[in-house]
Amino acid sequence: MSSDAVTLVRQEWEEGNRLLEAARDDGPRYRRLVDEVEILTGELRRRVGQTYTLAELAAVYRDGDRWARAALEEQASPGWAPNLALVLAASFYAYQRGAVDYAP
């Protein structure tokens, strides 16, 4: 994946995190979103492992809707569907910090 493509994907992740943080004032909704992000972060840990680059992480993101939907169907409380894009992006935003080539 090109560095420009990785940059664009990282912007999507940042927007997802921004939307997550914007929900902070709505306690129950925010807690549910954080729980969903934790589910997907756990799934990322399983899929990507501990050692990865931003490009490798971005490649996993391309197919994220499919596996994220399955993980949330299995583990999340009802009502997660409208939040899929937000929690997927916020999960990758959080997980990118562990990339060997991460720079803010």
PDB file of C-alpha atoms in Angstrom:
ATOM      1  CA  MET A   1       0.000   0.000   0.000  1.00  0.00           C
ATOM      2  CA  SER A   2       1.378   3.423  -0.931  1.00  0.00           C
ATOM      3  CA  SER A   3       2.261   5.970   1.724  1.00  0.00           C
ATOM      4  CA  ASP A   4      -0.441   8.286   0.329  1.00  0.00           C
ATOM      5  CA  ALA A   5      -3.048   5.555   0.758  1.00  0.00           C
ATOM      6  CA  VAL A   6      -1.877   4.910   4.321  1.00  0.00           C
ATOM      7  CA  THR A   7      -2.107   8.649   5.045  1.00  0.00           C
ATOM      8  CA  LEU A   8      -5.697   8.767   3.769  1.00  0.00           C
ATOM      9  CA  VAL A   9      -6.705   5.726   5.807  1.00  0.00           C
ATOM     10  CA  ARG A  10      -5.108   7.225   8.913  1.00  0.00           C
ATOM     11  CA  GLN A  11      -7.240  10.326   8.384  1.00  0.00           C
ATOM     12  CA  GLU A  12     -10.337   8.093   8.403  1.00  0.00           C
ATOM     13  CA  TRP A  13      -9.126   6.536  11.649  1.00  0.00           C
ATOM     14  CA  GLU A  14      -8.575   9.964  13.169  1.00  0.00           C
ATOM     15  CA  GLU A  15     -12.098  11.032  12.201  1.00  0.00           C
ATOM     16  CA  GLY A  16     -13.499   7.893  13.817  1.00  0.00           C
ATOM     17  CA  ASN A  17     -11.643   8.702  17.014  1.00  0.00           C
ATOM     18  CA  ARG A  18     -12.858  12.310  16.877  1.00  0.00           C
ATOM     19  CA  LEU A  19     -16.472  11.096  16.588  1.00  0.00           C
ATOM     20  CA  LEU A  20     -15.905   8.690  19.465  1.00  0.00           C
ATOM     21  CA  GLU A  21     -14.595  11.489  21.665  1.00  0.00           C
ATOM     22  CA  ALA A  22     -17.494  13.748  20.619  1.00  0.00           C
ATOM     23  CA  ALA A  23     -19.851  11.163  22.136  1.00  0.00           C
ATOM     24  CA  ARG A  24     -18.150  11.448  25.532  1.00  0.00           C
ATOM     25  CA  ASP A  25     -20.909  13.749  26.875  1.00  0.00           C
ATOM     26  CA  ASP A  26     -23.523  11.033  26.277  1.00  0.00           C
ATOM     27  CA  GLY A  27     -22.396   8.597  28.981  1.00  0.00           C
ATOM     28  CA  PRO A  28     -24.368   5.466  28.041  1.00  0.00           C
ATOM     29  CA  ARG A  29     -23.707   5.850  24.309  1.00  0.00           C
ATOM     30  CA  TYR A  30     -20.026   6.581  24.878  1.00  0.00           C
ATOM     31  CA  ARG A  31     -19.601   3.541  27.127  1.00  0.00           C
ATOM     32  CA  ARG A  32     -21.286   1.325  24.514  1.00  0.00           C
ATOM     33  CA  LEU A  33     -19.008   2.721  21.787  1.00  0.00           C
ATOM     34  CA  VAL A  34     -15.914   2.156  23.935  1.00  0.00           C
ATOM     35  CA  ASP A  35     -17.026  -1.422  24.577  1.00  0.00           C
ATOM     36  CA  GLU A  36     -17.422  -1.952  20.831  1.00  0.00           C
ATOM     37  CA  VAL A  37     -13.988  -0.434  20.164  1.00  0.00           C
ATOM     38  CA  GLU A  38     -12.517  -2.833  22.720  1.00  0.00           C
ATOM     39  CA  ILE A  39     -14.139  -5.790  20.954  1.00  0.00           C
ATOM     40  CA  LEU A  40     -12.629  -4.737  17.639  1.00  0.00           C
ATOM     41  CA  THR A  41      -9.246  -3.945  19.170  1.00  0.00           C
ATOM     42  CA  GLY A  42      -9.177  -7.481  20.536  1.00  0.00           C
ATOM     43  CA  GLU A  43     -10.037  -8.778  17.095  1.00  0.00           C
ATOM     44  CA  LEU A  44      -7.209  -6.678  15.619  1.00  0.00           C
ATOM     45  CA  ARG A  45      -4.781  -8.143  18.132  1.00  0.00           C
ATOM     46  CA  ARG A  46      -5.813 -11.597  16.984  1.00  0.00           C
ATOM     47  CA  ARG A  47      -5.635 -10.757  13.261  1.00  0.00           C
ATOM     48  CA  VAL A  48      -2.541  -8.539  13.142  1.00  0.00           C
ATOM     49  CA  GLY A  49      -0.508  -9.634  16.134  1.00  0.00           C
ATOM     50  CA  GLN A  50       2.049  -7.615  18.051  1.00  0.00           C
ATOM     51  CA  THR A  51       4.485  -6.683  15.285  1.00  0.00           C
ATOM     52  CA  TYR A  52       3.128  -4.827  12.244  1.00  0.00           C
ATOM     53  CA  THR A  53       3.561  -1.751  10.103  1.00  0.00           C
ATOM     54  CA  LEU A  54       1.006   0.935   9.337  1.00  0.00           C
ATOM     55  CA  ALA A  55       0.746  -0.388   5.769  1.00  0.00           C
ATOM     56  CA  GLU A  56      -0.016  -3.884   7.061  1.00  0.00           C
ATOM     57  CA  LEU A  57      -2.622  -2.468   9.411  1.00  0.00           C
ATOM     58  CA  ALA A  58      -4.166  -0.418   6.590  1.00  0.00           C
ATOM     59  CA  ALA A  59      -4.392  -3.571   4.462  1.00  0.00           C
ATOM     60  CA  VAL A  60      -6.421  -5.271   7.203  1.00  0.00           C
ATOM     61  CA  TYR A  61      -8.679  -2.202   7.348  1.00  0.00           C
ATOM     62  CA  ARG A  62      -9.723  -2.696   3.708  1.00  0.00           C
ATOM     63  CA  ASP A  63     -11.587  -5.875   4.690  1.00  0.00           C
ATOM     64  CA  GLY A  64     -12.579  -4.568   8.107  1.00  0.00           C
ATOM     65  CA  ASP A  65     -16.313  -4.183   7.542  1.00  0.00           C
ATOM     66  CA  ARG A  66     -16.768  -7.909   7.033  1.00  0.00           C
ATOM     67  CA  TRP A  67     -14.873  -9.235  10.028  1.00  0.00           C
ATOM     68  CA  ALA A  68     -15.856  -6.316  12.299  1.00  0.00           C
ATOM     69  CA  ARG A  69     -19.532  -6.922  11.581  1.00  0.00           C
ATOM     70  CA  ALA A  70     -19.112 -10.600  12.456  1.00  0.00           C
ATOM     71  CA  ALA A  71     -17.235  -9.809  15.687  1.00  0.00           C
ATOM     72  CA  LEU A  72     -19.818  -7.260  16.818  1.00  0.00           C
ATOM     73  CA  GLU A  73     -22.740  -9.548  15.930  1.00  0.00           C
ATOM     74  CA  GLU A  74     -21.172 -12.205  18.131  1.00  0.00           C
ATOM     75  CA  GLN A  75     -19.947 -10.108  21.070  1.00  0.00           C
ATOM     76  CA  ALA A  76     -21.658  -6.693  21.234  1.00  0.00           C
ATOM     77  CA  SER A  77     -24.975  -5.633  22.702  1.00  0.00           C
ATOM     78  CA  PRO A  78     -27.881  -5.049  20.320  1.00  0.00           C
ATOM     79  CA  GLY A  79     -27.852  -1.669  18.608  1.00  0.00           C
ATOM     80  CA  TRP A  80     -24.236  -1.666  17.416  1.00  0.00           C
ATOM     81  CA  ALA A  81     -24.974  -1.600  13.663  1.00  0.00           C
ATOM     82  CA  PRO A  82     -25.265   2.185  13.171  1.00  0.00           C
ATOM     83  CA  ASN A  83     -21.864   2.602  14.817  1.00  0.00           C
ATOM     84  CA  LEU A  84     -19.886   0.138  12.715  1.00  0.00           C
ATOM     85  CA  ALA A  85     -17.836   2.649  10.686  1.00  0.00           C
ATOM     86  CA  LEU A  86     -17.132   4.809  13.747  1.00  0.00           C
ATOM     87  CA  VAL A  87     -15.961   2.011  16.029  1.00  0.00           C
ATOM     88  CA  LEU A  88     -13.984   0.324  13.257  1.00  0.00           C
ATOM     89  CA  ALA A  89     -12.060   3.524  12.511  1.00  0.00           C
ATOM     90  CA  ALA A  90     -11.585   4.332  16.211  1.00  0.00           C
ATOM     91  CA  SER A  91     -10.245   0.812  16.814  1.00  0.00           C
ATOM     92  CA  PHE A  92      -7.651   1.193  14.108  1.00  0.00           C
ATOM     93  CA  TYR A  93      -6.803   4.680  15.395  1.00  0.00           C
ATOM     94  CA  ALA A  94      -5.995   3.206  18.801  1.00  0.00           C
ATOM     95  CA  TYR A  95      -4.189   0.156  17.442  1.00  0.00           C
ATOM     96  CA  GLN A  96      -1.956   2.099  15.048  1.00  0.00           C
ATOM     97  CA  ARG A  97       0.154   3.288  17.988  1.00  0.00           C
ATOM     98  CA  GLY A  98       1.672  -0.164  18.242  1.00  0.00           C
ATOM     99  CA  ALA A  99       2.961  -0.162  14.657  1.00  0.00           C
ATOM    100  CA  VAL A 100       6.730  -0.378  14.328  1.00  0.00           C
ATOM    101  CA  ASP A 101       6.695   2.676  12.060  1.00  0.00           C
ATOM    102  CA  TYR A 102       4.099   4.729  13.964  1.00  0.00           C
ATOM    103  CA  ALA A 103       4.612   8.478  14.133  1.00  0.00           C
ATOM    104  CA  PRO A 104       1.876  10.879  15.260  1.00  0.00           C
TER     105      PRO A 104
END
